[in-house]
Tab-separated table of C-alpha atoms and ligand atoms in Angstrom:
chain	number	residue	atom	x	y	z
A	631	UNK	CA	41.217	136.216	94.556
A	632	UNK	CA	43.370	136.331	97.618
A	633	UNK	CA	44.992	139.807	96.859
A	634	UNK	CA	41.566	141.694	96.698
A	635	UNK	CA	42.460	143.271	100.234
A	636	UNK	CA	45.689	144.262	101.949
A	637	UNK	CA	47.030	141.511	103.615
A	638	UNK	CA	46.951	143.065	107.063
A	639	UNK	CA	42.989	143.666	106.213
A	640	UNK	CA	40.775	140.822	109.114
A	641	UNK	CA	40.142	138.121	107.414
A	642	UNK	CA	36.160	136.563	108.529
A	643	UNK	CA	37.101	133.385	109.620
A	644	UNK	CA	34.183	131.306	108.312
A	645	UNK	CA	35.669	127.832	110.381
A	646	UNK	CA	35.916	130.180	112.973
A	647	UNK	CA	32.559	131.303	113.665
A	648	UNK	CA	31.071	127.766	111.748
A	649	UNK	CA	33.074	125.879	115.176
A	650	UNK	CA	32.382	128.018	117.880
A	651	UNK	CA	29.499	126.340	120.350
A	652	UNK	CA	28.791	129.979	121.117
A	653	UNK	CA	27.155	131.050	117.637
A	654	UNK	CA	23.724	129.713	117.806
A	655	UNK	CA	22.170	131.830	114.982
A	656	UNK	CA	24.118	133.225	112.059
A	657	UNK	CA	21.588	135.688	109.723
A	658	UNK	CA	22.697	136.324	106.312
A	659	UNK	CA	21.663	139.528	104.913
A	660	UNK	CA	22.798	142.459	102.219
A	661	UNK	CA	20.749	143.958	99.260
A	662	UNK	CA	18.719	142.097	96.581
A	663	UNK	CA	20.451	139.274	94.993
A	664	UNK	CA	23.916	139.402	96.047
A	665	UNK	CA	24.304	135.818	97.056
A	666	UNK	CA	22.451	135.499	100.881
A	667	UNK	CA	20.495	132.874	100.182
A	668	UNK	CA	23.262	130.703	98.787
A	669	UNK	CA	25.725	131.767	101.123
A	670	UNK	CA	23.227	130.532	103.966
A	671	UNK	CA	23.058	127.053	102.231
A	672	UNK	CA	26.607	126.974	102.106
A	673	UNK	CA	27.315	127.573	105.415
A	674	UNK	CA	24.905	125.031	106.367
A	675	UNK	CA	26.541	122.363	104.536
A	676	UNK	CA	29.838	123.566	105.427
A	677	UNK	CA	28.612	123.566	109.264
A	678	UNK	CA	27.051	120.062	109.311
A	679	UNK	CA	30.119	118.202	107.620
A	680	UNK	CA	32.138	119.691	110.769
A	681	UNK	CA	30.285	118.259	113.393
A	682	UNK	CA	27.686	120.877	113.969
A	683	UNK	CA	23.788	120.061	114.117
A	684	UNK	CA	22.147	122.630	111.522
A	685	UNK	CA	18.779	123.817	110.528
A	686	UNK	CA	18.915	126.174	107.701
A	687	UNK	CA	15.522	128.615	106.885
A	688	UNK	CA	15.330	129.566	103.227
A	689	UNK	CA	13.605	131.921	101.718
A	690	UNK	CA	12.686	131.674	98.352
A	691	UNK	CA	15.540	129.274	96.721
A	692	UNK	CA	15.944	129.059	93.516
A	693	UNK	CA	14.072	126.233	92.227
A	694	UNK	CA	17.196	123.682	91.368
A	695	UNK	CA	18.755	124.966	94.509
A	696	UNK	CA	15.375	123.810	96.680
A	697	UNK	CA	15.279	120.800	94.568
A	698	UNK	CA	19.438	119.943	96.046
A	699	UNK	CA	18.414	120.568	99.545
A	700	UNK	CA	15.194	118.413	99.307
A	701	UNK	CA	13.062	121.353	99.450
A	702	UNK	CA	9.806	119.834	97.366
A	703	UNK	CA	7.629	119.578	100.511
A	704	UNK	CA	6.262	122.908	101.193
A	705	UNK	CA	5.053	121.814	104.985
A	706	UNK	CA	6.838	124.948	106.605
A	707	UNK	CA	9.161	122.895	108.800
A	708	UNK	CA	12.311	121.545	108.459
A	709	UNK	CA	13.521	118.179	106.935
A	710	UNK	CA	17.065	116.233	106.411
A	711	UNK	CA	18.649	116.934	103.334
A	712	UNK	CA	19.954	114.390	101.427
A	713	UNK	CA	23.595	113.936	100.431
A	714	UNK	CA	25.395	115.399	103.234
A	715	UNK	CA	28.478	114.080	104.735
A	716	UNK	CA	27.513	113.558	108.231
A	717	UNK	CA	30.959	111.329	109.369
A	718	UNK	CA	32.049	113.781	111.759
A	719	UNK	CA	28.696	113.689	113.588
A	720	UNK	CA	27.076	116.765	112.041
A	721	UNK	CA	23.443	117.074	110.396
A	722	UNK	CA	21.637	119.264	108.185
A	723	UNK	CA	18.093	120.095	108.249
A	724	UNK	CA	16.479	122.677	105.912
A	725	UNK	CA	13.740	124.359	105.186
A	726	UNK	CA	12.110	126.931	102.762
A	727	UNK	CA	9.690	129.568	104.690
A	728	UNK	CA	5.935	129.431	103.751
A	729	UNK	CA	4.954	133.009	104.844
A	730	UNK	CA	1.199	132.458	105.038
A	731	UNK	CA	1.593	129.070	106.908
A	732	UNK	CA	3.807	131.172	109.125
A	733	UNK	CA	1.415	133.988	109.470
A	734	UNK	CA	-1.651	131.219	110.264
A	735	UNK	CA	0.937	129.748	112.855
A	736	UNK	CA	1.365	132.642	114.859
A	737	UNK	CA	-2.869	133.737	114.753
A	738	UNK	CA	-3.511	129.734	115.865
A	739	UNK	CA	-1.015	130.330	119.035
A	740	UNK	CA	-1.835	133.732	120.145
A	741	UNK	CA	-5.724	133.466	120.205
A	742	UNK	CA	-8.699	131.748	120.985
A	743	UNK	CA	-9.493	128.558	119.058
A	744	UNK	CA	-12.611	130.346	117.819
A	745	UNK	CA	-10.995	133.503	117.223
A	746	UNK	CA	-8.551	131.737	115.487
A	747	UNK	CA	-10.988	129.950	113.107
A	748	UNK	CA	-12.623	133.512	112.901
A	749	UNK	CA	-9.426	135.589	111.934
A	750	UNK	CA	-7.800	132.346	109.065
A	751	UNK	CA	-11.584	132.430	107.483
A	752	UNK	CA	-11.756	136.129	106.909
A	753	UNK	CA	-11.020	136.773	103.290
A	754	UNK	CA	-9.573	140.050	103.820
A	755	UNK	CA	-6.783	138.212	106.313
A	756	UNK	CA	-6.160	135.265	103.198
A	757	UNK	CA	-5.831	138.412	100.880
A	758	UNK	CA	-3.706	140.227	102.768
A	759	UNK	CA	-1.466	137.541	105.109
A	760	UNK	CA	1.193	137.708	102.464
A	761	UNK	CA	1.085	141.411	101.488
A	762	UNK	CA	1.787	143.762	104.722
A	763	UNK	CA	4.498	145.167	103.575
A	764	UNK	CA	7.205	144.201	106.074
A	765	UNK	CA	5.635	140.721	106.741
A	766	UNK	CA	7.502	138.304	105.189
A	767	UNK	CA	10.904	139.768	106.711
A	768	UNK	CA	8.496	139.549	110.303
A	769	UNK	CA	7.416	135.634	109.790
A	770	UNK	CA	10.899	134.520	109.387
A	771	UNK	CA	11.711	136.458	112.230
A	772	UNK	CA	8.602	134.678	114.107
A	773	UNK	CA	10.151	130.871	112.494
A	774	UNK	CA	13.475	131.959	113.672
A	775	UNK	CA	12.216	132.078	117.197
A	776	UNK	CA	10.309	129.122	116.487
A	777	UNK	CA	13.016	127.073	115.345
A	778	UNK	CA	15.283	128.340	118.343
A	779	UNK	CA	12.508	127.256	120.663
A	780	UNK	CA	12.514	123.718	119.021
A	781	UNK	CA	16.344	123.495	119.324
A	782	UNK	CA	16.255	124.663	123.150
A	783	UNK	CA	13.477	122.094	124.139
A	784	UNK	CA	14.206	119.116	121.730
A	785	UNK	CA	18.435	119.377	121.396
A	786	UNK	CA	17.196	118.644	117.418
A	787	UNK	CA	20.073	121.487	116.471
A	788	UNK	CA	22.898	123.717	117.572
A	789	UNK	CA	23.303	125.998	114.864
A	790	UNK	CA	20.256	127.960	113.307
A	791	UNK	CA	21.294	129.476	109.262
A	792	UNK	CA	19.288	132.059	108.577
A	793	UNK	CA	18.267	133.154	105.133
A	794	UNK	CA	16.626	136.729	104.858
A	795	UNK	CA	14.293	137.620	102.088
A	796	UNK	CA	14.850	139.502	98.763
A	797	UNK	CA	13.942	142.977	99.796
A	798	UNK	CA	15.499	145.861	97.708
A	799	UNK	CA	17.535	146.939	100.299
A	800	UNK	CA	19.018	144.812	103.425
A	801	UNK	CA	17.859	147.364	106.097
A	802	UNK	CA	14.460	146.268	105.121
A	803	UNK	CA	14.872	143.254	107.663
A	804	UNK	CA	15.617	145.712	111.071
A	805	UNK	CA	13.083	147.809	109.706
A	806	UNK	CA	9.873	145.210	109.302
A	807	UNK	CA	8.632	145.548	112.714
A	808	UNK	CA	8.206	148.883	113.031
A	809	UNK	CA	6.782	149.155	109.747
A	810	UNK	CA	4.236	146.285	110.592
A	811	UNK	CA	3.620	147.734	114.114
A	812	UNK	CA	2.823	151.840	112.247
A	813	UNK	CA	0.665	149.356	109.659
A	814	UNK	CA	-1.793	148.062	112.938
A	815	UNK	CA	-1.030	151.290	114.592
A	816	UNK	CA	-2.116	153.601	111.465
A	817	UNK	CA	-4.688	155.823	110.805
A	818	UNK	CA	-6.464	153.845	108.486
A	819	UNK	CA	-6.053	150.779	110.915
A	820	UNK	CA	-7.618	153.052	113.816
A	821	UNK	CA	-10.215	154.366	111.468
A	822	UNK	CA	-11.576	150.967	110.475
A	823	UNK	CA	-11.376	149.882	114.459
A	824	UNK	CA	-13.418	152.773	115.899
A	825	UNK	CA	-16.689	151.213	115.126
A	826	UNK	CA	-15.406	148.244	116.654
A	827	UNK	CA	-14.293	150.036	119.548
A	828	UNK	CA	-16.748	152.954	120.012
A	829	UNK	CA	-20.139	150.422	119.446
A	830	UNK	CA	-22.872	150.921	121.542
A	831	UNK	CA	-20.595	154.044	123.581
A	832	UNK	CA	-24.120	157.106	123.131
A	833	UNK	CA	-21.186	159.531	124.172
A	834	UNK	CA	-19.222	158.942	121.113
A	835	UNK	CA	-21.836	160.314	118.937
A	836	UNK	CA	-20.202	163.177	117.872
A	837	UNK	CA	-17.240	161.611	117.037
A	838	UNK	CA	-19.351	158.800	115.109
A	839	UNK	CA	-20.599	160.594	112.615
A	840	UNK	CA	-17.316	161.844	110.763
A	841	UNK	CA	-16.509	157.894	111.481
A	842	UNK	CA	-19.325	157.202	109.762
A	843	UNK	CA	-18.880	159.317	107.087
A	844	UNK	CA	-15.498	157.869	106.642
A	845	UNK	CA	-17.407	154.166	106.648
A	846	UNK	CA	-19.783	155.237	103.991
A	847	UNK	CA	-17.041	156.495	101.618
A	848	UNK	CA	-14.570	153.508	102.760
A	849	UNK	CA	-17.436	151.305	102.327
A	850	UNK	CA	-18.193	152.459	98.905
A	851	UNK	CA	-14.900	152.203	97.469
A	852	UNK	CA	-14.203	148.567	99.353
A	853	UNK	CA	-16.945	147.564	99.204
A	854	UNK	CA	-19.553	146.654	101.967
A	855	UNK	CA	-18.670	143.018	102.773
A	856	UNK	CA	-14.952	143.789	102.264
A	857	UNK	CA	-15.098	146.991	105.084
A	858	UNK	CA	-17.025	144.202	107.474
A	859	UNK	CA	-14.336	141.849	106.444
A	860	UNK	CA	-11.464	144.120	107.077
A	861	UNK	CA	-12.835	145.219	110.374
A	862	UNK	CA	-13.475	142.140	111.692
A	863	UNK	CA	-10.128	141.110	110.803
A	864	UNK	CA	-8.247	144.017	112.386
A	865	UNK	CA	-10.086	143.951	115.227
A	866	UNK	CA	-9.214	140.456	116.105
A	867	UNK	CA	-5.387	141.171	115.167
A	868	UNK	CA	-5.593	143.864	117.589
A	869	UNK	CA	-6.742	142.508	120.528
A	870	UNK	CA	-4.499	139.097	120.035
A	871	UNK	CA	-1.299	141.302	119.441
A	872	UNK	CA	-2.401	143.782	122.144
A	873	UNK	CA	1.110	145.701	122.108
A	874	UNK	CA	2.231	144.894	118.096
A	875	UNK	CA	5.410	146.963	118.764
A	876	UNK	CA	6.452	144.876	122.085
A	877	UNK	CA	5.918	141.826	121.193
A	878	UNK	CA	7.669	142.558	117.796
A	879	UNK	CA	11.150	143.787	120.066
A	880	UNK	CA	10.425	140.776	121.577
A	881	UNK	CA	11.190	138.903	118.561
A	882	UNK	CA	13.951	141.085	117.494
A	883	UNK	CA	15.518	140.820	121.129
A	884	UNK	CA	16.631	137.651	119.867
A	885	UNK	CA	19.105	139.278	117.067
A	886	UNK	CA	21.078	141.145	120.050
A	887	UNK	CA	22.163	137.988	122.053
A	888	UNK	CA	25.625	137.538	121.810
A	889	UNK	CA	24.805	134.041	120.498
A	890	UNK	CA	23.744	135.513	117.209
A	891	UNK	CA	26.329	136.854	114.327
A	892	UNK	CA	25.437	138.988	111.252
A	893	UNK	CA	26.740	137.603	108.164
A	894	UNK	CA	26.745	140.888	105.694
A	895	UNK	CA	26.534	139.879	101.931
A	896	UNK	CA	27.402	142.348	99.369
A	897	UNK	CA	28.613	141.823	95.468
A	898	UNK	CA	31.606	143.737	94.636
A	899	UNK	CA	30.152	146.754	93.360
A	900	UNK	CA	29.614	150.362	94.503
A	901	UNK	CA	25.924	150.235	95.333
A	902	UNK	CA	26.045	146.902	97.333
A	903	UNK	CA	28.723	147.989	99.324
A	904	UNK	CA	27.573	151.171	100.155
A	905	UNK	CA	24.545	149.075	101.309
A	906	UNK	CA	26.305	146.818	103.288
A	907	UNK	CA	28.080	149.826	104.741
A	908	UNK	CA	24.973	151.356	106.053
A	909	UNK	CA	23.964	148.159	107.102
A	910	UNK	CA	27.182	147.440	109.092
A	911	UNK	CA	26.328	150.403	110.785
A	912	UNK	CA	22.801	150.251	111.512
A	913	UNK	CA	24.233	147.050	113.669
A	914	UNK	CA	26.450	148.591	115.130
A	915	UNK	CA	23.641	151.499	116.378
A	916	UNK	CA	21.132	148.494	117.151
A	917	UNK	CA	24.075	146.347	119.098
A	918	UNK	CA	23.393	143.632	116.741
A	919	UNK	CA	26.310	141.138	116.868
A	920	UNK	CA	28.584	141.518	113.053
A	921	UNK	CA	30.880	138.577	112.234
A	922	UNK	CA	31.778	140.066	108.778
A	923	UNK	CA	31.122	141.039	105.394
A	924	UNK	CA	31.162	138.738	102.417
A	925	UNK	CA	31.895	139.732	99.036
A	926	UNK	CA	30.320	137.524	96.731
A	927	UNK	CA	30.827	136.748	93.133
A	928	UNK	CA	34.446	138.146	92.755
A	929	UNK	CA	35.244	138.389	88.492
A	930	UNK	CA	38.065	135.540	88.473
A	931	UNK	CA	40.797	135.484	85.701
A	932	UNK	CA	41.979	132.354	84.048
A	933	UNK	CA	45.167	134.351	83.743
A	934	UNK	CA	45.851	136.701	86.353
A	935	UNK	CA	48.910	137.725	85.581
A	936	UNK	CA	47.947	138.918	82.028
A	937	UNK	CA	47.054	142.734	82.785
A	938	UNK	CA	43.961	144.319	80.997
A	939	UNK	CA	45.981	147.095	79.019
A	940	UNK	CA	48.848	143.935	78.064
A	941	UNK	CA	45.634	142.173	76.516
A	942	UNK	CA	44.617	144.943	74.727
A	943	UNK	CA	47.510	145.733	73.449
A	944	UNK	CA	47.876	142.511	72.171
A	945	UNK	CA	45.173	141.983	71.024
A	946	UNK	CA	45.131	145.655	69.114
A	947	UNK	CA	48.465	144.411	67.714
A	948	UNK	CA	47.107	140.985	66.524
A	949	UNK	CA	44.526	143.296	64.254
A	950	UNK	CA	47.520	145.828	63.011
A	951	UNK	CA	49.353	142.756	62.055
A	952	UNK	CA	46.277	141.477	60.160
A	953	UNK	CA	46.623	138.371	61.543
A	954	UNK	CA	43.874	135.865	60.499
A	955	UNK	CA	43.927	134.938	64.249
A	956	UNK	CA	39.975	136.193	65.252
A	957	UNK	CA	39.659	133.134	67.736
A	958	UNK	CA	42.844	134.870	69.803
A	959	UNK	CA	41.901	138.642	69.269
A	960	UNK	CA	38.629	137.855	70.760
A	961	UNK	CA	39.925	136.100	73.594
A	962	UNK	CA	42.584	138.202	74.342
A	963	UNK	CA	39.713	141.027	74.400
A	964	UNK	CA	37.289	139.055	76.128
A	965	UNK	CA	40.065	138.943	78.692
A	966	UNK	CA	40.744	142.299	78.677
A	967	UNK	CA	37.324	143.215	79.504
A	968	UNK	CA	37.507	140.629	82.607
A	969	UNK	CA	40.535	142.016	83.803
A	970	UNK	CA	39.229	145.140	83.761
A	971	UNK	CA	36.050	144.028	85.760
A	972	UNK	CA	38.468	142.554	88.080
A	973	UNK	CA	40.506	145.557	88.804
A	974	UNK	CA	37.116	147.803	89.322
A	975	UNK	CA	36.137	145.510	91.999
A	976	UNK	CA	39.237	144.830	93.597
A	977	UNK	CA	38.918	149.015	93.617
A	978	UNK	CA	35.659	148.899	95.555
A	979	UNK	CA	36.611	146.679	97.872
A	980	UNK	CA	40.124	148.100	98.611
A	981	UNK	CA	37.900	151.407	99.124
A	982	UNK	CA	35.642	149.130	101.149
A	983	UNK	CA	38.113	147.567	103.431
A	984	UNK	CA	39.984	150.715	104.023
A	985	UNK	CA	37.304	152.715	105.019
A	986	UNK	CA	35.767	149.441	107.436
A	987	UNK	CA	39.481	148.450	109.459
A	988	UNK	CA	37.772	146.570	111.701
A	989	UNK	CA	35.150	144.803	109.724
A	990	UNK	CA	36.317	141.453	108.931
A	991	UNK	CA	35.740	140.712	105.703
A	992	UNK	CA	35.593	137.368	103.206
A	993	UNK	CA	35.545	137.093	99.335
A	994	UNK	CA	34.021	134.523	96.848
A	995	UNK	CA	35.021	134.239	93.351
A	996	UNK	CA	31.994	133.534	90.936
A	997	UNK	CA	31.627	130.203	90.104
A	998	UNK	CA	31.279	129.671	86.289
A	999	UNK	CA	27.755	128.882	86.721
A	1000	UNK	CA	24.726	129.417	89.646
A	1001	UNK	CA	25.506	127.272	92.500
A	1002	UNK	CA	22.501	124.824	91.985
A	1003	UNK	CA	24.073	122.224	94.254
A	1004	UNK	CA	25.650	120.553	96.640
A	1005	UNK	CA	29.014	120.215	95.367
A	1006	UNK	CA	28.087	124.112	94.060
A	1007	UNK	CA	27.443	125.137	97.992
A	1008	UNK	CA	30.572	123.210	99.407
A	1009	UNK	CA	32.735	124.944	96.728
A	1010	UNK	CA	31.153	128.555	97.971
A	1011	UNK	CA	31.613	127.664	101.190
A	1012	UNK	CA	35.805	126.469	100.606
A	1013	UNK	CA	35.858	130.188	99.304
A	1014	UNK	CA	34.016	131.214	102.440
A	1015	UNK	CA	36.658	129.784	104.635
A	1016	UNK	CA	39.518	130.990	102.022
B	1227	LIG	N1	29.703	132.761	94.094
B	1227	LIG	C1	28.768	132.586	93.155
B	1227	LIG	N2	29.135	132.187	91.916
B	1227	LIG	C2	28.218	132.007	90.945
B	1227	LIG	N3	26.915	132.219	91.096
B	1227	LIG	C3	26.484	132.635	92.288
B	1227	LIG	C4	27.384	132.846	93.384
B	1227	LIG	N4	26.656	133.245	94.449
B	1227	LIG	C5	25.380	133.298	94.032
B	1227	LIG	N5	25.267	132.940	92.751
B	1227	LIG	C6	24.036	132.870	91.940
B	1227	LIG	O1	23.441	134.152	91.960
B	1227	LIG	C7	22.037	134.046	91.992
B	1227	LIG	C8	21.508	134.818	93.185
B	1227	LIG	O2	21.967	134.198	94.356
B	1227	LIG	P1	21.052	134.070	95.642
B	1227	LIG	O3	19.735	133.542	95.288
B	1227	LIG	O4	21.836	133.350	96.676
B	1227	LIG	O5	20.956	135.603	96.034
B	1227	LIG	P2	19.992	136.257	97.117
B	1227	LIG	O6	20.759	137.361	97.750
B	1227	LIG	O7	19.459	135.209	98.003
B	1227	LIG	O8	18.862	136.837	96.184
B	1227	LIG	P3	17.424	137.379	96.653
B	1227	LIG	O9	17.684	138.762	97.198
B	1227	LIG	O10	16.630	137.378	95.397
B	1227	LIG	O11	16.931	136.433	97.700
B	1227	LIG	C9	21.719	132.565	92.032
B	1227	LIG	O12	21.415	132.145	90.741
B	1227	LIG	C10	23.018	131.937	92.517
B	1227	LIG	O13	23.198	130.620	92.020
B	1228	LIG	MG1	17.464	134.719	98.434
């Protein structure tokens, strides 16, 4: 739909940013299932057909969508996919993110061997590897930098596609870090260190015994082996992290180089805009580089011209006539109801654009069914590039 903004609105050039040898890393992010993950795999495809040489990190395809990009082997690293058009010298690696692996990745190259074996053994770290809240938006971070490392030192890609995960809201992403650094940083954290930390220390007495008492109740509702577990497991964290919050802004230091660019997802609704707003700003605060705001799944009408009120009028005069024409009446509602989507949205976004004049934006008509494939992801990413 081509008239969803004013015409003097920025377009987001998608060939644009897609050619330029100066975006290394383009991060697609908005709220909960607006479309990031397939617009990532789009642009990937879309990318690699021009010329460039693409990795794209998934997280958590769909399965027939993992199945197109030849995601079946869940080794945490990238492979070819299949299928792609790679005449003008392009190529398209992907990959799906394996948190855990991920997780184990970073423990195996930031301590000892032993103290490796020691922290991927503990039960409490297999439990909880995959549920810090905040960690699975951290570990792609940590495969981004990965990846970018590869690409730096092996030449295997020039353009990194960046998937994010399906948090509720998009600010989730920026915010991991910190909420995984106040996790190892917390109370309860420090609680469960202090016997780690005080052992042995006479002078600490006093300050043992309410640690103590804190053990014997923590220990009674974990359990004994399950306090020793989490203990041992925390301390080791702690001392190969040292600084959690650094080495975190380390990690994120990467989204602020002017090689990056925020792709912004948002369907064409109230809520996901208003998201994407705050989002847009939150980048703007954290000098994160924006390219532009995509609104995804745009109602499309077989018959634009046919207004909603003209279709139920006709449709209303089809059943005053009596006509024994159901099959039209019904289609001429169903299309009233469509058009009526259509103008809601085109509502929102007008709102949208007018309130965001510099924020470059892009819109996507729904395809008539998920995008499940290839030929799915290059038609997304033709309505990408508009
Ligand atoms: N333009 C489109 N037309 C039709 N279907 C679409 C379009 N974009 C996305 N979809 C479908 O919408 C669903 C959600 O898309 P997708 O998985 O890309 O969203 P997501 O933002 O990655 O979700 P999550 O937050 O769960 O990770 C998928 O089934 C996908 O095929
Ligand atoms: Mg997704």
């Amino acid at each position: 739909m081509a008239t969803t903004k004013s015409p003097e609105h920025p377009r987001l050039d998608i060939d644009a940013l897609l050619a330029d040898p100066g975006v290394g890393i383009i991060v697609c992010c908005g709220a909960g299932g607006v479309g990031k993950t397939t617009t990532a795999a789009a642009l990937g495809i879309r990318a690699a057909e021009a010329g460039r040489k693409v990795v794209v990190l998934t997280i958590d395809p769909a399965r027939r969508l993992a199945q197109a990009l030849g995601l079946t082997e869940l080794d945490n690293t990238p492979r070819p996919v299949a299928g792609v058009d790679l005449s003008s010298g392009g190529s398209l690696d992907a990959m799906m993110l394996d948190m855990k692996r991920t997780f184990d990745e970073v423990v195996e190259a930031h301590a000892t061997p032993e103290k490796a074996a020691q922290i991927l053994e503990n039960p409490f770290y297999q439990a909880v590897s995959s549920s810090f809240a905040g960690t699975q938006e951290y570990m792609a971070m940590e495969k981004l930098g990965q990846l970018r490392a590869q690409a730096e030192h092996e030449g295997t890609w020039d353009l990194i596609v960046v998937d994010t995960p399906p948090s509720r809201s998009a600010l989730d992403f920026l915010d991991a870090p910190k909420r995984l650094g106040s996790f190892l940083d917390g109370r309860f954290v420090r609680l469960l260190m202090a016997p780690a930390k005080v052992g042995g220390r006479a002078y600490l007495k006093v300050f043992s015994v309410g640690v103590d008492l804190a053990q014997r109740t923590l220990s009674r509702v974990l359990g004994g082996q399950m306090l020793q577990d989490v203990q041992t497991f925390v301390a080791a964290l702690d001392t190969m992290f040292g600084g959690f919050r650094e080495r975190a802004d380390v990690t994120y230091a990467l989204l602020k180089e002017h090689t990056t660019a925020f792709v912004v997802v948002a369907s064409p609704d109230r809520d996901a805009l208003r998201e994407a707003a705050f989002f847009v700003d939150r980048l703007g605060e954290e000098r994160m580089p924006l390219a532009g705001v995509v609104v995804n799944r745009l109602q499309s009408l077989g018959a634009a011209a046919l207004s909603a009120s003209r279709a139920e009028d006709g449709a209303q005069q089809l059943a005053d006539d009596g006509a024994d024409d159901a099959l039209t009446a019904g289609l001429l509602a169903l299309h009233a109801d469509l058009a009526s989507t259509a103008s809601r949205q085109h509502a929102v976004v007008t709102r949208f654009a007018a309130a965001h004049p510099d924020v470059e934006l892009s819109t996507v008509a729904a395809s008539a069914t998920d995008v499940h494939d290839l030929d799915g992801l290059r038609e997304v990413g033709r309505l990408l590039a508009g």
